[in-house]
Amino acid sequence: MKKLVALLVLFPVIILQAGCGGGNSDPATTPGYTGSSSSSSSSSSSSSSGGVVSGLTIEENSDGFCHVDGSIDSTGSGFNGTGYANPTNDQTNGVDWRVSVPSTGTYTLTIRYAGIDPAEVASIAVNESSPLYAITFPATSSATTDWSTASVDVTLTAGENAINIGTSDSDGLPNIDSLHVSGDTTQAVACSFDTATQNTTACNALTGAASSTVDPAALMGYAGVDALGVTTTTGGGAAVPTTVTTFAALQSAVNNDTAKVVQVSGTIDGATSDMIDVGSNTTVIGENASAILDGFGLKVDNGKQNVIIANLTFQNSDDDGVTIEDNAHHVWVHNNLFGPHDPLDSDGALDIRRGSSYITVSWNRYVGWDKTMLVGSDETEFETVGSKITYHHNWFDATVQRNPRIRFADVHLFNNYYDGVTSYGTVSVQFANILAEGNYFDMASSGLRTTSTGGVAESPHKGDIVACGNSITTGLVEETRGLAFDPGLEYSYDMEDATDVPATVTANAGPQDPPPS
């Protein structure tokens, strides 16, 4: 049985409001929303199309019905076919369909549903791209016998189209009997999948090679891939180092794009909330394990490229420790310490957003952080689709959540150590693709998730996770979904067995003396 809570999802979407009541406010009058929609009652009807006569109707367990994050149930009456899709009551759980249309244009999607609580605005995505379409499901008198329809107009492109419905409400979606797609020549595409089979298939297809020898000083991952006009990430290269000991000197030394190596000596104090902008072709590195940036962080943004940030301790900043955003690329962040930290004091340790790509985050230690790291700052940041990021040999030491939280990007997580994380490890939402392999999870909560967490205003759509060869604490959740991607086709990497990760990471993560070269 489904509970629906009235909710306006907190991101810009094309909103189409159902015509009958449910006690919710009219999203069509909300700034940022456009469009219209309809809903019609068909209580205990045997017609899955709700009166629509042309087009394609897809029921459960038929071509075009790919997957439900839940079960196919047959309790009740009035449904068509053998039953109905019952998404599990939680955020991001939904239903996937696939159809083919002859030409690009506007098509009407009509969903036959039953749900007993006040109307909810759910989110529909087509081909995992912008825009997101909102659809409202007014309450029915029964979640299993009183069936109604709600419709939304969407743009489909010529050929195959993937359609996904999800929600950011922890009470989940209503039961869904069928999807009807307008158009006389619309066709269903066979697409049924099972998440466990997907995971096995994806792991068996990987081309990455494991090794018992890992070099903590070596660059591995996407920061070393030749792309966007940069061959690899070298930072300031062989430039003669400049040593800085004050905030002003550091700020002046890094704010241009000439090749430079800036060496931090001792503790540099800065006003809280300050972020220093780092130019292209820059290495910022602590001269030893005692180099500290206290009260401020570093930012790489606006297309800056070829940057290395290493061997530093970040503490007491009200903003991020490191921010990488606005199409920055080829950034390597390694051997840093973020914390120790009061989890209530500030924002993320290291956040990546708005189209930034070809980034490696490795051999860092995060101590006591709450919102440790994220990729993609909100549910409409489609410019981050396809961003390429590698996290390896990081030590999440008694952190809370977002280790990291990933939206939209392609992310490779390998040989990371989740040590006493208290909320969840890594979550993949909003169509992110994650390959997680050889990680060690020593924690009591959920390790890898495709379901959002934390209440209202969270992500409505799942991402994908392929999990291979991880060491998981007994009883720990490891959710998988999709086929993700194969980073071994883009770079080579040495990966140790997951059981060796704690010893290797605790010995080599964080600032070193002398610095890694």
Short mmCIF file of C-alpha atoms in Angstrom, two decimals:
data_model
loop_
_atom_site.label_atom_id
_atom_site.label_comp_id
_atom_site.label_asym_id
_atom_site.label_seq_id
_atom_site.Cartn_x
_atom_site.Cartn_y
_atom_site.Cartn_z
CA MET A 1 0.00 0.00 0.00
CA LYS A 2 1.35 3.38 -0.99
CA LYS A 3 1.43 6.58 0.97
CA LEU A 4 1.61 9.75 -1.08
CA VAL A 5 2.59 13.05 0.47
CA ALA A 6 2.00 16.34 -1.32
CA LEU A 7 5.38 17.58 -2.43
CA LEU A 8 6.70 20.09 -4.90
CA VAL A 9 10.08 18.72 -5.83
CA LEU A 10 12.69 21.36 -5.22
CA PHE A 11 14.17 21.70 -8.68
CA PRO A 12 13.04 23.38 -11.94
CA VAL A 13 10.91 20.99 -13.95
CA ILE A 14 8.18 21.15 -16.53
CA ILE A 15 5.13 20.68 -14.31
CA LEU A 16 1.84 19.27 -15.49
CA GLN A 17 -0.93 19.46 -12.92
CA ALA A 18 -3.65 16.83 -12.71
CA GLY A 19 -7.16 18.11 -13.03
CA CYS A 20 -8.81 16.55 -10.01
CA GLY A 21 -8.18 17.41 -6.37
CA GLY A 22 -6.05 15.98 -3.65
CA GLY A 23 -5.53 18.97 -1.42
CA ASN A 24 -2.24 20.03 -3.01
CA SER A 25 -1.39 23.53 -4.18
CA ASP A 26 -1.40 24.08 -7.93
CA PRO A 27 2.19 23.79 -9.20
CA ALA A 28 1.18 25.55 -12.40
CA THR A 29 0.97 28.80 -10.42
CA THR A 30 4.44 28.34 -8.92
CA PRO A 31 7.27 30.44 -10.43
CA GLY A 32 9.48 28.34 -12.73
CA TYR A 33 6.73 25.92 -13.74
CA THR A 34 4.93 25.81 -17.10
CA GLY A 35 2.47 23.55 -18.86
CA SER A 36 -0.71 21.66 -18.07
CA SER A 37 -1.93 18.10 -17.68
CA SER A 38 -4.98 15.99 -16.96
CA SER A 39 -6.18 13.19 -14.70
CA SER A 40 -9.28 11.03 -15.07
CA SER A 41 -10.96 8.52 -12.79
CA SER A 42 -11.32 4.90 -13.91
CA SER A 43 -12.21 3.11 -10.69
CA SER A 44 -12.13 -0.69 -11.08
CA SER A 45 -11.87 -0.21 -14.83
CA SER A 46 -10.57 -2.90 -17.13
CA SER A 47 -9.28 -0.27 -19.54
CA SER A 48 -5.62 0.46 -18.94
CA SER A 49 -5.64 3.51 -21.17
CA GLY A 50 -8.18 5.54 -19.18
CA GLY A 51 -10.19 6.33 -22.30
CA VAL A 52 -7.23 6.93 -24.63
CA VAL A 53 -7.83 4.93 -27.80
CA SER A 54 -4.63 5.35 -29.85
CA GLY A 55 -1.07 4.54 -28.97
CA LEU A 56 0.72 1.86 -26.99
CA THR A 57 -0.18 0.48 -23.53
CA ILE A 58 2.61 -1.24 -21.60
CA GLU A 59 1.70 -3.49 -18.69
CA GLU A 60 3.97 -5.26 -16.21
CA ASN A 61 6.00 -8.23 -17.48
CA SER A 62 5.55 -7.25 -21.13
CA ASP A 63 7.82 -5.75 -23.79
CA GLY A 64 8.58 -2.14 -22.91
CA PHE A 65 8.40 -2.77 -19.16
CA CYS A 66 12.03 -2.87 -18.01
CA HIS A 67 12.10 -2.86 -14.22
CA VAL A 68 10.40 -1.83 -10.99
CA ASP A 69 12.41 -1.01 -7.88
CA GLY A 70 10.06 -3.16 -5.86
CA SER A 71 7.71 -5.97 -6.84
CA ILE A 72 4.90 -7.05 -9.16
CA ASP A 73 1.82 -7.55 -6.97
CA SER A 74 -1.71 -8.84 -7.64
CA THR A 75 -3.51 -8.02 -4.40
CA GLY A 76 -6.85 -6.27 -4.97
CA SER A 77 -8.90 -5.91 -8.13
CA GLY A 78 -9.51 -3.73 -11.17
CA PHE A 79 -5.96 -3.87 -12.48
CA ASN A 80 -5.17 -5.07 -15.99
CA GLY A 81 -2.88 -7.92 -16.94
CA THR A 82 -1.38 -10.13 -14.25
CA GLY A 83 -0.86 -7.41 -11.64
CA TYR A 84 0.74 -4.02 -11.11
CA ALA A 85 4.13 -2.50 -10.28
CA ASN A 86 4.58 -1.72 -6.59
CA PRO A 87 7.70 0.43 -6.10
CA THR A 88 9.22 0.06 -2.64
CA ASN A 89 8.29 2.93 -0.33
CA ASP A 90 11.43 5.06 -0.47
CA GLN A 91 13.04 7.91 -2.35
CA THR A 92 14.32 7.23 -5.88
CA ASN A 93 12.50 3.89 -6.21
CA GLY A 94 10.58 3.89 -9.47
CA VAL A 95 9.73 2.17 -12.75
CA ASP A 96 11.60 2.00 -16.07
CA TRP A 97 10.09 1.60 -19.54
CA ARG A 98 11.48 1.74 -23.06
CA VAL A 99 9.64 2.69 -26.26
CA SER A 100 10.44 3.54 -29.85
CA VAL A 101 8.77 6.37 -31.79
CA PRO A 102 9.08 7.21 -35.50
CA SER A 103 9.82 10.91 -35.13
CA THR A 104 10.84 13.51 -32.57
CA GLY A 105 7.90 15.34 -31.07
CA THR A 106 5.47 15.72 -28.19
CA TYR A 107 3.85 12.55 -26.86
CA THR A 108 1.40 12.05 -24.02
CA LEU A 109 2.28 9.61 -21.26
CA THR A 110 -0.71 8.32 -19.30
CA ILE A 111 -0.07 6.34 -16.14
CA ARG A 112 -2.80 4.18 -14.57
CA TYR A 113 -2.27 4.14 -10.81
CA ALA A 114 -3.79 3.71 -7.36
CA GLY A 115 -2.68 5.44 -4.17
CA ILE A 116 -4.53 6.57 -1.06
CA ASP A 117 -2.73 9.61 0.33
CA PRO A 118 -2.77 13.29 -0.72
CA ALA A 119 -1.47 14.07 -4.19
CA GLU A 120 2.25 13.81 -4.84
CA VAL A 121 4.34 15.38 -7.58
CA ALA A 122 6.64 12.72 -9.03
CA SER A 123 9.41 13.15 -11.60
CA ILE A 124 9.66 11.65 -15.09
CA ALA A 125 12.93 11.59 -16.98
CA VAL A 126 13.32 10.76 -20.67
CA ASN A 127 16.70 9.42 -21.76
CA GLU A 128 18.28 10.59 -18.50
CA SER A 129 18.40 14.15 -19.78
CA SER A 130 16.91 17.57 -19.23
CA PRO A 131 14.18 18.60 -18.71
CA LEU A 132 12.58 16.63 -15.91
CA TYR A 133 8.79 16.42 -16.18
CA ALA A 134 6.57 16.49 -13.11
CA ILE A 135 3.34 14.53 -12.88
CA THR A 136 0.76 14.70 -10.08
CA PHE A 137 -1.09 11.65 -8.73
CA PRO A 138 -4.27 12.71 -6.86
CA ALA A 139 -5.33 10.29 -4.13
CA THR A 140 -7.68 7.41 -4.85
CA SER A 141 -9.89 5.71 -2.29
CA SER A 142 -7.87 2.49 -2.33
CA ALA A 143 -4.27 1.61 -3.23
CA THR A 144 -5.33 -1.73 -4.75
CA THR A 145 -8.89 -1.42 -6.11
CA ASP A 146 -9.54 2.22 -7.08
CA TRP A 147 -7.58 3.00 -10.25
CA SER A 148 -7.18 6.41 -11.87
CA THR A 149 -5.02 7.96 -14.59
CA ALA A 150 -2.66 10.92 -14.73
CA SER A 151 -1.06 12.30 -17.89
CA VAL A 152 1.95 14.39 -18.88
CA ASP A 153 3.23 15.64 -22.23
CA VAL A 154 6.91 14.91 -22.90
CA THR A 155 9.34 15.19 -25.78
CA LEU A 156 10.48 11.86 -27.24
CA THR A 157 13.20 11.60 -29.87
CA ALA A 158 13.06 9.48 -33.01
CA GLY A 159 14.09 5.91 -32.18
CA GLU A 160 14.39 4.33 -28.75
CA ASN A 161 13.57 6.28 -25.59
CA ALA A 162 14.16 5.29 -21.96
CA ILE A 163 11.45 6.54 -19.59
CA ASN A 164 11.93 6.54 -15.82
CA ILE A 165 9.59 7.71 -13.07
CA GLY A 166 10.84 8.38 -9.54
CA THR A 167 10.16 10.47 -6.48
CA SER A 168 12.01 12.39 -3.79
CA ASP A 169 9.36 11.46 -1.20
CA SER A 170 10.32 8.74 1.28
CA ASP A 171 6.72 7.41 1.12
CA GLY A 172 7.34 6.42 -2.48
CA LEU A 173 5.20 6.22 -5.62
CA PRO A 174 1.66 4.86 -5.99
CA ASN A 175 1.05 1.40 -7.42
CA ILE A 176 1.32 1.59 -11.22
CA ASP A 177 -0.83 -0.62 -13.45
CA SER A 178 0.30 0.55 -16.89
CA LEU A 179 1.91 3.21 -19.04
CA HIS A 180 0.18 4.42 -22.17
CA VAL A 181 2.18 6.33 -24.80
CA SER A 182 0.35 8.21 -27.54
CA GLY A 183 1.10 7.72 -31.22
CA ASP A 184 -0.28 5.14 -33.65
CA THR A 185 3.17 3.76 -34.53
CA THR A 186 4.73 3.83 -31.06
CA GLN A 187 6.39 0.49 -30.32
CA ALA A 188 7.54 -1.29 -27.17
CA VAL A 189 11.23 -2.21 -26.85
CA ALA A 190 12.16 -5.42 -25.04
CA CYS A 191 14.23 -4.35 -22.04
CA SER A 192 13.56 -6.44 -18.93
CA PHE A 193 16.49 -6.55 -16.51
CA ASP A 194 17.44 -7.98 -13.16
CA THR A 195 19.92 -5.98 -11.07
CA ALA A 196 21.89 -8.99 -9.79
CA THR A 197 22.37 -10.33 -13.32
CA GLN A 198 23.37 -6.89 -14.54
CA ASN A 199 26.05 -6.66 -11.85
CA THR A 200 27.54 -10.06 -12.64
CA THR A 201 27.58 -9.28 -16.36
CA ALA A 202 29.27 -5.91 -15.82
CA CYS A 203 31.93 -7.27 -13.44
CA ASN A 204 32.80 -10.10 -15.81
CA ALA A 205 33.26 -7.62 -18.67
CA LEU A 206 35.76 -5.34 -16.92
CA THR A 207 39.17 -4.94 -18.56
CA GLY A 208 41.00 -3.29 -15.62
CA ALA A 209 43.95 -5.32 -14.28
CA ALA A 210 44.56 -5.90 -10.58
CA SER A 211 48.04 -5.88 -9.08
CA SER A 212 49.54 -6.64 -5.69
CA THR A 213 51.87 -3.64 -6.06
CA VAL A 214 50.49 -0.12 -5.69
CA ASP A 215 52.68 2.99 -5.92
CA PRO A 216 51.25 5.69 -3.59
CA ALA A 217 53.07 8.42 -5.54
CA ALA A 218 51.75 7.45 -8.97
CA LEU A 219 48.95 9.28 -10.75
CA MET A 220 46.14 6.89 -11.66
CA GLY A 221 42.67 7.61 -12.90
CA TYR A 222 40.95 10.22 -14.97
CA ALA A 223 43.34 13.09 -14.18
CA GLY A 224 45.88 11.19 -16.28
CA VAL A 225 43.69 10.75 -19.36
CA ASP A 226 44.48 12.69 -22.53
CA ALA A 227 41.38 14.82 -23.16
CA LEU A 228 40.15 18.39 -23.64
CA GLY A 229 43.54 19.48 -24.95
CA VAL A 230 45.48 18.30 -21.88
CA THR A 231 47.68 15.21 -22.15
CA THR A 232 47.91 14.52 -18.42
CA THR A 233 47.92 16.40 -15.11
CA THR A 234 51.34 17.77 -14.20
CA GLY A 235 50.45 20.96 -12.32
CA GLY A 236 53.43 23.30 -12.26
CA GLY A 237 55.74 20.55 -13.43
CA ALA A 238 59.42 21.28 -12.89
CA ALA A 239 58.98 24.99 -12.07
CA VAL A 240 61.20 26.28 -9.25
CA PRO A 241 59.12 26.17 -6.03
CA THR A 242 57.95 29.37 -4.34
CA THR A 243 57.52 29.01 -0.57
CA VAL A 244 54.66 30.90 1.09
CA THR A 245 53.82 31.40 4.77
CA THR A 246 50.89 33.88 4.70
CA PHE A 247 47.38 34.02 3.25
CA ALA A 248 48.24 37.04 1.07
CA ALA A 249 51.39 35.42 -0.29
CA LEU A 250 49.54 32.18 -1.14
CA GLN A 251 46.70 34.07 -2.81
CA SER A 252 49.13 36.10 -4.91
CA ALA A 253 51.24 33.09 -5.87
CA VAL A 254 48.46 30.87 -7.27
CA ASN A 255 46.12 33.32 -9.05
CA ASN A 256 47.68 33.19 -12.54
CA ASP A 257 47.95 30.52 -15.23
CA THR A 258 51.73 30.34 -15.65
CA ALA A 259 53.44 27.10 -14.63
CA LYS A 260 54.27 27.27 -10.92
CA VAL A 261 54.90 25.17 -7.84
CA VAL A 262 53.74 26.84 -4.63
CA GLN A 263 55.04 25.29 -1.43
CA VAL A 264 53.15 25.92 1.80
CA SER A 265 55.25 26.18 4.95
CA GLY A 266 53.77 25.96 8.44
CA THR A 267 50.25 27.10 9.28
CA ILE A 268 48.55 29.75 7.15
CA ASP A 269 45.59 31.43 8.81
CA GLY A 270 42.73 32.88 6.78
CA ALA A 271 39.33 34.38 7.50
CA THR A 272 36.65 31.69 7.62
CA SER A 273 34.58 31.36 4.43
CA ASP A 274 37.46 32.63 2.28
CA MET A 275 38.33 30.53 -0.75
CA ILE A 276 41.50 31.17 -2.71
CA ASP A 277 41.14 30.80 -6.50
CA VAL A 278 43.82 28.61 -8.04
CA GLY A 279 44.94 29.21 -11.63
CA SER A 280 45.83 26.67 -14.28
CA ASN A 281 49.19 24.87 -14.41
CA THR A 282 49.61 25.01 -10.64
CA THR A 283 50.93 22.71 -7.95
CA VAL A 284 50.02 23.68 -4.38
CA ILE A 285 51.87 21.38 -2.00
CA GLY A 286 52.80 21.27 1.65
CA GLU A 287 56.57 21.26 2.21
CA ASN A 288 56.10 18.60 4.89
CA ALA A 289 53.33 16.89 6.86
CA SER A 290 52.82 20.01 9.03
CA ALA A 291 51.57 22.39 6.31
CA ILE A 292 48.09 23.60 7.34
CA LEU A 293 45.47 25.85 5.72
CA ASP A 294 43.41 27.04 8.67
CA GLY A 295 40.04 28.73 8.13
CA PHE A 296 39.88 28.74 4.33
CA GLY A 297 39.96 26.48 1.30
CA LEU A 298 41.10 26.32 -2.33
CA LYS A 299 38.89 26.67 -5.41
CA VAL A 300 39.55 25.53 -8.98
CA ASP A 301 36.83 26.84 -11.29
CA ASN A 302 35.85 28.55 -14.54
CA GLY A 303 37.60 26.10 -16.83
CA LYS A 304 40.94 26.13 -15.01
CA GLN A 305 43.01 23.05 -15.77
CA ASN A 306 46.13 21.09 -14.89
CA VAL A 307 46.14 21.61 -11.12
CA ILE A 308 47.65 19.51 -8.32
CA ILE A 309 46.70 20.02 -4.66
CA ALA A 310 48.72 17.83 -2.31
CA ASN A 311 50.17 17.24 1.15
CA LEU A 312 48.06 19.83 2.97
CA THR A 313 45.80 19.81 6.02
CA PHE A 314 42.50 21.68 5.63
CA GLN A 315 40.77 22.68 8.86
CA ASN A 316 38.21 25.11 10.30
CA SER A 317 36.80 26.41 7.02
CA ASP A 318 33.12 27.39 6.93
CA ASP A 319 33.11 26.64 3.20
CA ASP A 320 34.56 23.61 1.37
CA GLY A 321 38.13 22.54 1.90
CA VAL A 322 38.51 22.16 -1.88
CA THR A 323 35.93 23.15 -4.50
CA ILE A 324 36.25 22.11 -8.15
CA GLU A 325 33.50 23.58 -10.33
CA ASP A 326 32.36 25.28 -13.54
CA ASN A 327 34.07 23.06 -16.11
CA ALA A 328 37.46 22.83 -14.42
CA HIS A 329 39.35 19.76 -15.60
CA HIS A 330 42.50 17.73 -15.06
CA VAL A 331 42.80 18.19 -11.32
CA TRP A 332 44.64 15.81 -8.98
CA VAL A 333 43.91 16.11 -5.25
CA HIS A 334 46.05 13.72 -3.23
CA ASN A 335 47.65 13.05 0.16
CA ASN A 336 45.67 15.70 2.02
CA LEU A 337 44.07 15.63 5.46
CA PHE A 338 40.59 17.12 5.82
CA GLY A 339 39.98 17.58 9.56
CA PRO A 340 39.85 16.48 12.33
CA HIS A 341 36.48 18.10 12.11
CA ASP A 342 33.31 18.83 14.04
CA PRO A 343 30.66 17.50 11.62
CA LEU A 344 28.32 20.42 12.35
CA ASP A 345 30.83 23.18 11.60
CA SER A 346 31.04 23.54 7.83
CA ASP A 347 30.23 22.38 4.33
CA GLY A 348 31.93 19.62 2.37
CA ALA A 349 35.55 18.61 2.50
CA LEU A 350 35.88 18.32 -1.30
CA ASP A 351 33.03 19.07 -3.71
CA ILE A 352 33.01 18.68 -7.51
CA ARG A 353 30.24 20.19 -9.58
CA ARG A 354 28.94 21.92 -12.70
CA GLY A 355 30.65 20.03 -15.50
CA SER A 356 34.10 19.57 -13.96
CA SER A 357 35.82 16.44 -15.24
CA TYR A 358 39.00 14.37 -15.57
CA ILE A 359 39.70 14.47 -11.87
CA THR A 360 41.53 12.07 -9.55
CA VAL A 361 41.03 12.18 -5.78
CA SER A 362 43.46 9.80 -4.06
CA TRP A 363 45.27 9.00 -0.83
CA ASN A 364 43.33 11.61 1.18
CA ARG A 365 42.09 11.21 4.75
CA TYR A 366 38.78 12.67 5.94
CA VAL A 367 38.29 12.73 9.70
CA GLY A 368 34.92 13.30 11.38
CA TRP A 369 33.34 15.13 8.45
CA ASP A 370 29.54 15.14 8.04
CA LYS A 371 28.84 16.01 4.37
CA THR A 372 32.22 14.79 3.19
CA MET A 373 32.04 15.06 -0.60
CA LEU A 374 29.57 15.41 -3.42
CA VAL A 375 29.57 15.35 -7.20
CA GLY A 376 26.81 17.49 -8.70
CA SER A 377 25.19 20.07 -6.47
CA ASP A 378 21.51 19.57 -7.34
CA GLU A 379 18.99 17.47 -9.25
CA THR A 380 19.06 19.59 -12.43
CA GLU A 381 22.83 19.85 -12.90
CA PHE A 382 22.76 18.05 -16.23
CA GLU A 383 26.02 19.70 -17.30
CA THR A 384 27.70 17.14 -15.01
CA VAL A 385 26.37 14.20 -17.08
CA GLY A 386 29.41 12.23 -18.24
CA SER A 387 31.93 14.02 -16.01
CA LYS A 388 34.76 11.58 -15.31
CA ILE A 389 36.18 11.22 -11.80
CA THR A 390 38.32 8.64 -10.00
CA TYR A 391 38.44 8.14 -6.22
CA HIS A 392 41.02 5.65 -4.99
CA HIS A 393 42.82 4.85 -1.73
CA ASN A 394 40.91 7.45 0.29
CA TRP A 395 40.37 6.96 4.03
CA PHE A 396 36.90 7.88 5.27
CA ASP A 397 37.69 7.97 8.98
CA ALA A 398 34.54 8.20 11.16
CA THR A 399 32.81 10.42 8.62
CA VAL A 400 29.01 10.57 8.43
CA GLN A 401 27.67 10.72 4.86
CA ARG A 402 28.41 11.69 1.24
CA ASN A 403 31.51 9.56 0.84
CA PRO A 404 30.79 10.73 -1.82
CA ARG A 405 27.19 11.46 -2.91
CA ILE A 406 27.21 11.35 -6.71
CA ARG A 407 24.80 12.83 -9.25
CA PHE A 408 25.07 12.46 -13.05
CA ALA A 409 28.83 11.73 -13.34
CA ASP A 410 30.81 8.61 -14.32
CA VAL A 411 32.79 7.73 -11.21
CA HIS A 412 35.35 4.98 -10.55
CA LEU A 413 35.75 4.10 -6.86
CA PHE A 414 38.46 1.60 -6.04
CA ASN A 415 40.52 0.58 -2.99
CA ASN A 416 38.92 3.13 -0.66
CA TYR A 417 38.66 2.46 3.08
CA TYR A 418 35.32 3.18 4.78
CA ASP A 419 36.36 3.13 8.43
CA GLY A 420 33.52 3.58 10.93
CA VAL A 421 31.28 5.67 8.64
CA THR A 422 28.09 6.33 10.61
CA SER A 423 25.33 7.10 8.06
CA TYR A 424 26.04 5.75 4.58
CA GLY A 425 29.04 5.25 2.34
CA THR A 426 28.48 6.20 -1.30
CA VAL A 427 25.15 6.90 -2.98
CA SER A 428 24.51 7.03 -6.74
CA VAL A 429 21.49 9.12 -7.75
CA GLN A 430 20.23 11.22 -10.67
CA PHE A 431 21.60 8.88 -13.35
CA ALA A 432 25.16 8.73 -12.03
CA ASN A 433 27.25 5.73 -13.09
CA ILE A 434 29.59 4.21 -10.52
CA LEU A 435 32.01 1.32 -10.71
CA ALA A 436 32.96 0.39 -7.13
CA GLU A 437 35.63 -2.28 -6.89
CA GLY A 438 38.07 -3.51 -4.31
CA ASN A 439 36.83 -1.18 -1.55
CA TYR A 440 36.85 -2.12 2.13
CA PHE A 441 33.73 -1.29 4.16
CA ASP A 442 34.14 -1.54 7.94
CA MET A 443 30.97 0.23 9.05
CA ALA A 444 27.56 -0.53 10.48
CA SER A 445 25.35 1.35 8.02
CA SER A 446 24.65 1.12 4.28
CA GLY A 447 27.77 1.03 2.12
CA LEU A 448 26.70 1.46 -1.51
CA ARG A 449 23.26 2.83 -2.27
CA THR A 450 21.16 3.68 -5.30
CA THR A 451 18.36 4.90 -3.02
CA SER A 452 18.50 8.46 -1.78
CA THR A 453 18.38 9.15 1.94
CA GLY A 454 17.53 11.90 4.35
CA GLY A 455 13.89 12.90 3.91
CA VAL A 456 12.12 15.28 1.56
CA ALA A 457 13.81 17.30 -1.18
CA GLU A 458 16.22 14.47 -2.00
CA SER A 459 16.96 13.06 -5.46
CA PRO A 460 13.95 11.50 -7.25
CA HIS A 461 15.91 9.23 -9.60
CA LYS A 462 18.38 6.42 -9.02
CA GLY A 463 21.87 6.16 -10.41
CA ASP A 464 23.72 2.99 -11.35
CA ILE A 465 26.31 1.09 -9.30
CA VAL A 466 28.32 -1.91 -10.38
CA ALA A 467 30.07 -3.46 -7.36
CA CYS A 468 32.94 -5.92 -7.85
CA GLY A 469 35.26 -7.49 -5.31
CA ASN A 470 34.45 -5.25 -2.35
CA SER A 471 34.90 -6.39 1.25
CA ILE A 472 31.61 -5.78 3.02
CA THR A 473 30.84 -5.89 6.74
CA THR A 474 28.33 -8.65 7.49
CA GLY A 475 24.79 -7.36 6.98
CA LEU A 476 25.90 -4.18 5.21
CA VAL A 477 23.76 -3.01 2.29
CA GLU A 478 25.40 -3.13 -1.14
CA GLU A 479 22.82 -2.00 -3.69
CA THR A 480 23.60 -2.51 -7.37
CA ARG A 481 21.86 -1.48 -10.54
CA GLY A 482 22.78 -1.05 -14.19
CA LEU A 483 25.92 -1.79 -16.19
CA ALA A 484 27.81 1.44 -15.38
CA PHE A 485 30.98 1.68 -17.50
CA ASP A 486 34.50 0.26 -17.88
CA PRO A 487 37.27 2.75 -16.92
CA GLY A 488 39.89 0.21 -18.03
CA LEU A 489 39.06 1.22 -21.59
CA GLU A 490 40.34 4.73 -20.80
CA TYR A 491 43.24 4.20 -18.40
CA SER A 492 45.27 1.47 -16.74
CA TYR A 493 45.32 1.12 -12.98
CA ASP A 494 46.82 -1.08 -10.29
CA MET A 495 44.28 -2.39 -7.83
CA GLU A 496 44.98 -4.46 -4.75
CA ASP A 497 42.71 -6.98 -3.11
CA ALA A 498 40.11 -5.34 -0.87
CA THR A 499 41.40 -7.11 2.23
CA ASP A 500 44.78 -5.36 1.83
CA VAL A 501 43.25 -1.88 1.63
CA PRO A 502 43.10 -0.93 5.35
CA ALA A 503 46.82 -1.50 5.92
CA THR A 504 47.90 0.21 2.68
CA VAL A 505 45.61 3.20 3.06
CA THR A 506 46.29 3.91 6.75
CA ALA A 507 50.03 3.78 6.07
CA ASN A 508 50.01 6.12 3.07
CA ALA A 509 46.92 8.38 3.08
CA GLY A 510 47.17 11.99 4.19
CA PRO A 511 50.18 14.34 4.26
CA GLN A 512 53.61 12.74 4.11
CA ASP A 513 57.08 13.81 5.19
CA PRO A 514 58.79 14.19 2.81
CA PRO A 515 55.95 15.01 0.37
CA PRO A 516 55.08 12.43 -2.29
CA SER A 517 56.94 13.17 -5.50
#
